[in-house]
XYZ file of C-alpha atoms in Angstrom:
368
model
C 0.000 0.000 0.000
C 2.921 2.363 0.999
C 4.075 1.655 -2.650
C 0.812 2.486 -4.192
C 0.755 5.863 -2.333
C 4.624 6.380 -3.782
C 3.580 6.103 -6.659
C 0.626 7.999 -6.553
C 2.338 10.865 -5.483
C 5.025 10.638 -8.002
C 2.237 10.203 -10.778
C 0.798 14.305 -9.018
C 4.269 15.750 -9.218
C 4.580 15.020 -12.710
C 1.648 16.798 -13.398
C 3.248 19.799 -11.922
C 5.644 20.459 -13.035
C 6.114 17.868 -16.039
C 5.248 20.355 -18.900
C 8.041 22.715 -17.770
C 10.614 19.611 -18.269
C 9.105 17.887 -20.910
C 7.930 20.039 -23.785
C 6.157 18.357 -26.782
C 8.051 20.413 -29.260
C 10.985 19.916 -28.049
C 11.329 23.756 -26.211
C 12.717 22.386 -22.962
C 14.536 19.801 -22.668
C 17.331 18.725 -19.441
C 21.095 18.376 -19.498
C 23.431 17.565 -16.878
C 24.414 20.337 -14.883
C 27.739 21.501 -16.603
C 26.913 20.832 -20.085
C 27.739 23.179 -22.682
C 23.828 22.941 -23.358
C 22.886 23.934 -19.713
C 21.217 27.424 -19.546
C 23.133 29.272 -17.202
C 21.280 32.041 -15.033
C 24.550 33.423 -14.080
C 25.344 34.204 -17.565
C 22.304 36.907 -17.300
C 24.187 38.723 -14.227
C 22.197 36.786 -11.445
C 23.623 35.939 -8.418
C 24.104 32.669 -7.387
C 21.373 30.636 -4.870
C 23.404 31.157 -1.609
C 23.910 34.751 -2.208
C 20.293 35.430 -2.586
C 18.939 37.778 0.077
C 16.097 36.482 2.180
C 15.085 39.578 4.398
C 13.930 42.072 1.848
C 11.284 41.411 -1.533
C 13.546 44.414 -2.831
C 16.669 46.249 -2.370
C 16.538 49.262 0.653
C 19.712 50.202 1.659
C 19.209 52.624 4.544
C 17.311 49.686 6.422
C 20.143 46.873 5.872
C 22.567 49.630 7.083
C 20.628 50.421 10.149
C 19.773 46.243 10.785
C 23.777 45.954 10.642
C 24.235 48.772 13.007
C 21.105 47.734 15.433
C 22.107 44.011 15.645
C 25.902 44.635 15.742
C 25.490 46.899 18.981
C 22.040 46.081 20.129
C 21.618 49.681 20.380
C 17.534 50.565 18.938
C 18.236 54.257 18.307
C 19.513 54.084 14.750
C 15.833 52.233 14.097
C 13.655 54.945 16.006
C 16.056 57.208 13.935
C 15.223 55.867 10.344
C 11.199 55.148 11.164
C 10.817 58.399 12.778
C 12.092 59.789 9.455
C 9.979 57.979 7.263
C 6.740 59.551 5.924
C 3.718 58.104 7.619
C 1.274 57.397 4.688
C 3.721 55.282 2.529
C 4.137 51.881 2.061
C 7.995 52.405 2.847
C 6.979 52.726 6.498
C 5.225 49.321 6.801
C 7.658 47.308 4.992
C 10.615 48.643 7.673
C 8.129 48.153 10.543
C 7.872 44.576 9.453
C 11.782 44.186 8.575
C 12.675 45.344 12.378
C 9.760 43.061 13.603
C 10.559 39.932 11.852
C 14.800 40.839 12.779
C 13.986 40.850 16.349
C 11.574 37.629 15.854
C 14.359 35.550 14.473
C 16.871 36.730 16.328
C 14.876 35.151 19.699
C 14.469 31.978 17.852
C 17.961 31.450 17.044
C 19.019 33.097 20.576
C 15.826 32.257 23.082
C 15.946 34.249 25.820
C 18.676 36.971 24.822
C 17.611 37.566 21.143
C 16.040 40.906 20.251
C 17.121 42.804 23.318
C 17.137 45.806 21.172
C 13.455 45.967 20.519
C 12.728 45.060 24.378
C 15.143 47.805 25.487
C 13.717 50.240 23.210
C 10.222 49.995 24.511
C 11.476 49.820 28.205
C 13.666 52.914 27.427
C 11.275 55.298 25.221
C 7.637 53.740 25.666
C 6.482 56.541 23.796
C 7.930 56.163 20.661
C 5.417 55.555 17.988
C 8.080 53.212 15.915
C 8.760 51.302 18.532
C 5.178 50.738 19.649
C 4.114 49.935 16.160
C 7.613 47.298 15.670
C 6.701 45.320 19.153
C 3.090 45.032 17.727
C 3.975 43.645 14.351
C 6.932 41.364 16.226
C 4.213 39.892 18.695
C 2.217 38.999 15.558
C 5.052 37.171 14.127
C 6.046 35.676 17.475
C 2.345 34.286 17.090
C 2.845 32.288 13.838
C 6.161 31.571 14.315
C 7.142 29.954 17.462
C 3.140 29.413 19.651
C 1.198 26.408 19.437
C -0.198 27.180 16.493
C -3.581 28.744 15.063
C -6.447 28.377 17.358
C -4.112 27.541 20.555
C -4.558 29.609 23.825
C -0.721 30.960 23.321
C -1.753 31.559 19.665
C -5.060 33.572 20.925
C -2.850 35.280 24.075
C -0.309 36.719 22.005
C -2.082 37.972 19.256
C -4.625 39.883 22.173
C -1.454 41.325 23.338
C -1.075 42.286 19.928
C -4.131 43.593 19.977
C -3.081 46.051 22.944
C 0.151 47.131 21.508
C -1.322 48.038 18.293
C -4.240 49.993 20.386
C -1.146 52.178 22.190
C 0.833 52.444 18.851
C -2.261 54.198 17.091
C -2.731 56.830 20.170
C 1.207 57.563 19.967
C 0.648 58.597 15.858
C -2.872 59.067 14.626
C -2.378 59.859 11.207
C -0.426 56.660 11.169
C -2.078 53.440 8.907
C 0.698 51.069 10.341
C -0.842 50.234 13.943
C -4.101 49.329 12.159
C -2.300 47.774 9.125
C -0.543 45.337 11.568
C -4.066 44.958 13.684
C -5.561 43.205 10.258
C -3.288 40.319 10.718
C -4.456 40.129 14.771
C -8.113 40.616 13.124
C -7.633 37.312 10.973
C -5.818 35.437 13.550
C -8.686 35.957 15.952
C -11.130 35.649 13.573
C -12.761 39.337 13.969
C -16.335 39.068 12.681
C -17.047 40.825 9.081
C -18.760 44.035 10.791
C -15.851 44.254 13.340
C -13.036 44.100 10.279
C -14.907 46.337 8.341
C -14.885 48.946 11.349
C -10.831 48.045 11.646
C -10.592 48.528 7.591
C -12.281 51.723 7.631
C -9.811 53.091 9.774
C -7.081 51.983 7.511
C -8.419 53.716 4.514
C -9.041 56.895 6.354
C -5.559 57.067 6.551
C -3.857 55.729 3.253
C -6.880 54.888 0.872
C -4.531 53.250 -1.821
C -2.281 51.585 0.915
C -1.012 48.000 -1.052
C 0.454 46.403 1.854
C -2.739 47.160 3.898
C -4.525 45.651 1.021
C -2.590 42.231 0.841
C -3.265 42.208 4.449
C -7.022 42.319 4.485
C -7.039 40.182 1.271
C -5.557 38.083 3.432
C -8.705 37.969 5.695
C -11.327 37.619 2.956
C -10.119 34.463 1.686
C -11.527 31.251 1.460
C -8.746 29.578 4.046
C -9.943 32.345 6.304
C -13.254 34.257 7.308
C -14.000 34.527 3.770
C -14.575 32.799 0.303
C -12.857 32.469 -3.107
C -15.722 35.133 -4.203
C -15.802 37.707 -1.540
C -11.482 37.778 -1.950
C -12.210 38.190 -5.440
C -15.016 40.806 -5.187
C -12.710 43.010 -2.697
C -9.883 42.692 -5.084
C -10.961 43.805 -8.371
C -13.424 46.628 -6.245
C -9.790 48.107 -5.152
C -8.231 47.742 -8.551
C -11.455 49.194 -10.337
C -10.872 51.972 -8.042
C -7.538 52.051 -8.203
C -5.707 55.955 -9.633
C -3.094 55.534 -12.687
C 0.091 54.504 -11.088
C -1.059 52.690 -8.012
C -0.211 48.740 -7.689
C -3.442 48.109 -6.482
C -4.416 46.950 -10.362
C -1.920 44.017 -9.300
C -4.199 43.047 -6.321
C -6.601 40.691 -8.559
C -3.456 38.280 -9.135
C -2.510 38.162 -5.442
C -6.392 36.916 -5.190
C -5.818 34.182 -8.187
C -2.415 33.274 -6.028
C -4.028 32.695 -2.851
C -6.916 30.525 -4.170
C -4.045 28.013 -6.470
C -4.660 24.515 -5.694
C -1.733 22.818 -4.056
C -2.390 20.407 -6.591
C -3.079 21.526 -9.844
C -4.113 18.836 -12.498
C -5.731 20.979 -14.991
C -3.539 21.677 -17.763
C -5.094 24.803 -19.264
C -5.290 26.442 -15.640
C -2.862 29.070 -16.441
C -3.807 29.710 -19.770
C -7.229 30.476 -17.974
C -9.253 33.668 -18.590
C -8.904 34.566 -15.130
C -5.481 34.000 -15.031
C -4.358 35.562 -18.021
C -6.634 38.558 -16.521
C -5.053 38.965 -13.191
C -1.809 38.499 -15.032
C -2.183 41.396 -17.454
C -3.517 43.578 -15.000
C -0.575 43.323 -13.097
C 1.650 43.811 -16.006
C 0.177 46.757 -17.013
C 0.727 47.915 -13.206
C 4.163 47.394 -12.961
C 4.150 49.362 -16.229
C 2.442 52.348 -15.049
C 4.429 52.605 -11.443
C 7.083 54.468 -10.564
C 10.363 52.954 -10.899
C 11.019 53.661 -6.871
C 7.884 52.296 -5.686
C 8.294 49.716 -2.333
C 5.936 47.526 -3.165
C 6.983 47.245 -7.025
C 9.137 43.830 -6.573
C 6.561 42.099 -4.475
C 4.155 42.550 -7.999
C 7.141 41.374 -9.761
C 8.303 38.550 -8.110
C 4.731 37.430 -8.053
C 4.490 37.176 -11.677
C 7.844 35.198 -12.329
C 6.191 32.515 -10.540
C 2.380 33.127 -13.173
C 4.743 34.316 -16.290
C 6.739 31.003 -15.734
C 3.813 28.929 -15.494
C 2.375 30.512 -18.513
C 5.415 29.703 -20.345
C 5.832 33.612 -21.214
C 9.322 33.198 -20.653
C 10.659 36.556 -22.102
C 8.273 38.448 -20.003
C 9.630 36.581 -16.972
C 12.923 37.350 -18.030
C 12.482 41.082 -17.764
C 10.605 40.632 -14.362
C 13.587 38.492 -12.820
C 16.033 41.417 -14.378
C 14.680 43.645 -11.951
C 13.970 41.676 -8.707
C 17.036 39.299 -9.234
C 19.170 39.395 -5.562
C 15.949 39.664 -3.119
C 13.386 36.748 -2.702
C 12.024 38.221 0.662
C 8.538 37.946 -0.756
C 5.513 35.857 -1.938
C 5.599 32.979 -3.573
C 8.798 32.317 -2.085
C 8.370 32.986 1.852
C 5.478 30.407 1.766
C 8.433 27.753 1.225
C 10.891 26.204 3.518
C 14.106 27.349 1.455
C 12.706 30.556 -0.280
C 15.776 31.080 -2.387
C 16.184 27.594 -4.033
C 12.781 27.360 -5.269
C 12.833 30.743 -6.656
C 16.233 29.349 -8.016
C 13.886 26.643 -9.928
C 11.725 29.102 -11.470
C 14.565 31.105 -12.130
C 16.487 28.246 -14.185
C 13.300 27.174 -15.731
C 13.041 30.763 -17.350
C 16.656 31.275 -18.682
C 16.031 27.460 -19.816
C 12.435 28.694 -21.933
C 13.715 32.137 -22.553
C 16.956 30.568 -24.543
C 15.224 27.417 -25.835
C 13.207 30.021 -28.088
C 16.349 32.142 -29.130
C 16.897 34.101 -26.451
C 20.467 34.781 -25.030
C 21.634 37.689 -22.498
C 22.438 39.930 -25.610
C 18.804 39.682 -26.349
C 17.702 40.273 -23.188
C 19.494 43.402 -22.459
C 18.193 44.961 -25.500
């Protein structure tokens, strides 16, 4: 029986990923590593697996150099510093709250006990700083997924209500500030808040930053079917917010994130990503990642997104030109969902250079 299952199983991965190895015309085809026929990602400028950086979906410098500085001497004030200094309403602000957060978080795994003294010291030492309120909130969130009994546990429920608390004091220590309410949507879905309660919380978050992405993804989050909600009400709340969307904003993008979270894990239809919704979502996103400016935060999270869809698709040049521009960061979705972020996005990667030259491409091409 344990062979049946075996082979079962076998038979299901296949159907994954079988028509990016095994191409009927002949596209794709696999060499030993080290053949003169291999495609070679690093002949495109990409770094190699193990140099791949895991904290960050995209490259900001002034946080790395204040991580190095705040983990090196345990001292917070370099991080009050930088969030104190960064503008309220953007999604810049978020994604540093949630780099310090998720710092401190693994450093107490790794150290238990003594890791992330920093963050405790900085709330012991300046209790009313608005950064550091709004960090220890989003770090007890993480501290909930990461390291309690799990969803639904009393530790699970008891952290995320101090959460709750912390994200409560955060919002009365900056009031134009989206950030303590952003990080209260992930308490909301941990907790399961009841619709009318998260729509009170959400209305609070567009009061502040109406076009907010990362407060989007968050409450997407929520409506999904694995949550409090269903494949259509995720659906109906994403393309409402892209619909609505001004020229420029990443929210047109937010329809694919939908498609994403609704995937089967096992995916036996062929034609699935050749879909109308699919090839929708996918478009839309293109066209935002087209129409955004070149500094926007949340810019490689849409982009490393639709390697994962473009490769699928087998749109390999259009992958190509995403992975130009997010290559050397894979601190984002698909890839945190896996165990070892940076050697699946390594697959995808090689399975793109592999399509992209198996229909005459080659890094000339590419950089034209």
């Amino acid at each position: 029986m344990e062979i049946l299952w075996f082979l079962i199983a076998m038979l299901m991965l296949f159907a994954v990923i079988g028509p990016f190895l095994l191409r009927r015309r002949g596209g794709i085809r696999q060499v030993a590593p080290g053949s003169p026929d291999a495609a070679d990602p690093e002949a495109y400028g990409f770094l190699r697996q193990e140099q791949l950086d895991l904290r960050l979906p995209g490259p900001d410098e002034d946080l790395l150099d204040v991580l190095d500085i705040v983990q090196r001497t345990q001292d917070w004030r370099a991080a009050a510093q930088l969030l104190a200094g960064t503008a309220k309403e953007g999604e810049l602000r978020w994604q540093r709250v949630q780099a310090f957060a998720g710092a401190a978080s693994l450093e107490l795994q790794q150290q238990p006990g003594t890791g992330g003294a920093w963050l405790r010291a900085w709330r012991s030492e300046s209790p009313k700083d608005a950064g550091g309120a709004a960090v220890h909130a989003e770090f007890l969130v993480q501290q909930a997924w990461r390291s309690s009994g799990g969803v639904g546990s009393d530790d699970f429920r008891i952290i995320l209500e101090e959460a709750r608390t912390v994200c409560g004091q955060a919002a009365l220590l900056a009031p134009g500030d989206p950030v303590p309410y952003i990080v209260e949507l992930a308490v909301a879905r941990g907790l399961g808040y009841p619709h009318e309660q998260f729509d009170q919380l959400w209305a609070k978050v567009i009061d502040r930053a109406p076009t907010h992405m990362g407060a989007h993804l968050a409450a997407l989050h929520y409506w999904c079917e694995k949550w409090h909600g269903s494949r259509e009400e995720a659906d109906h709340f994403a393309t409402t917010a892209a619909a609505r969307a001004p020229q420029g904003s990443l929210l047109a993008a937010l329809p694919l994130f939908a498609v994403y979270e609704h995937v089967p894990e096992v995916n036996l239809v062929s034609g699935f990503y050749q879909s109308a919704v699919v090839t929708k979502a996918v478009e839309g996103a293109l066209h935002a990642t087209q129409s955004a400016a070149a500094g926007d935060p949340v810019l490689p999270q849409v982009r490393h997104l639709l390697v994962l869809f473009l490769v699928r698709m087998e749109r390999w040049a259009e992958a190509m030109h995403q992975l130009v521009h997010v290559d050397g960061h894979v601190g984002a979705l698909p890839w945190t969902h896996e165990e070892d972020p940076a050697a699946v996005y390594a697959v995808y990667r090689a399975l793109a250079v592999a399509g992209y030259e198996a229909n005459g491409g080659s890094p000339a091409t590419l950089l034209q």
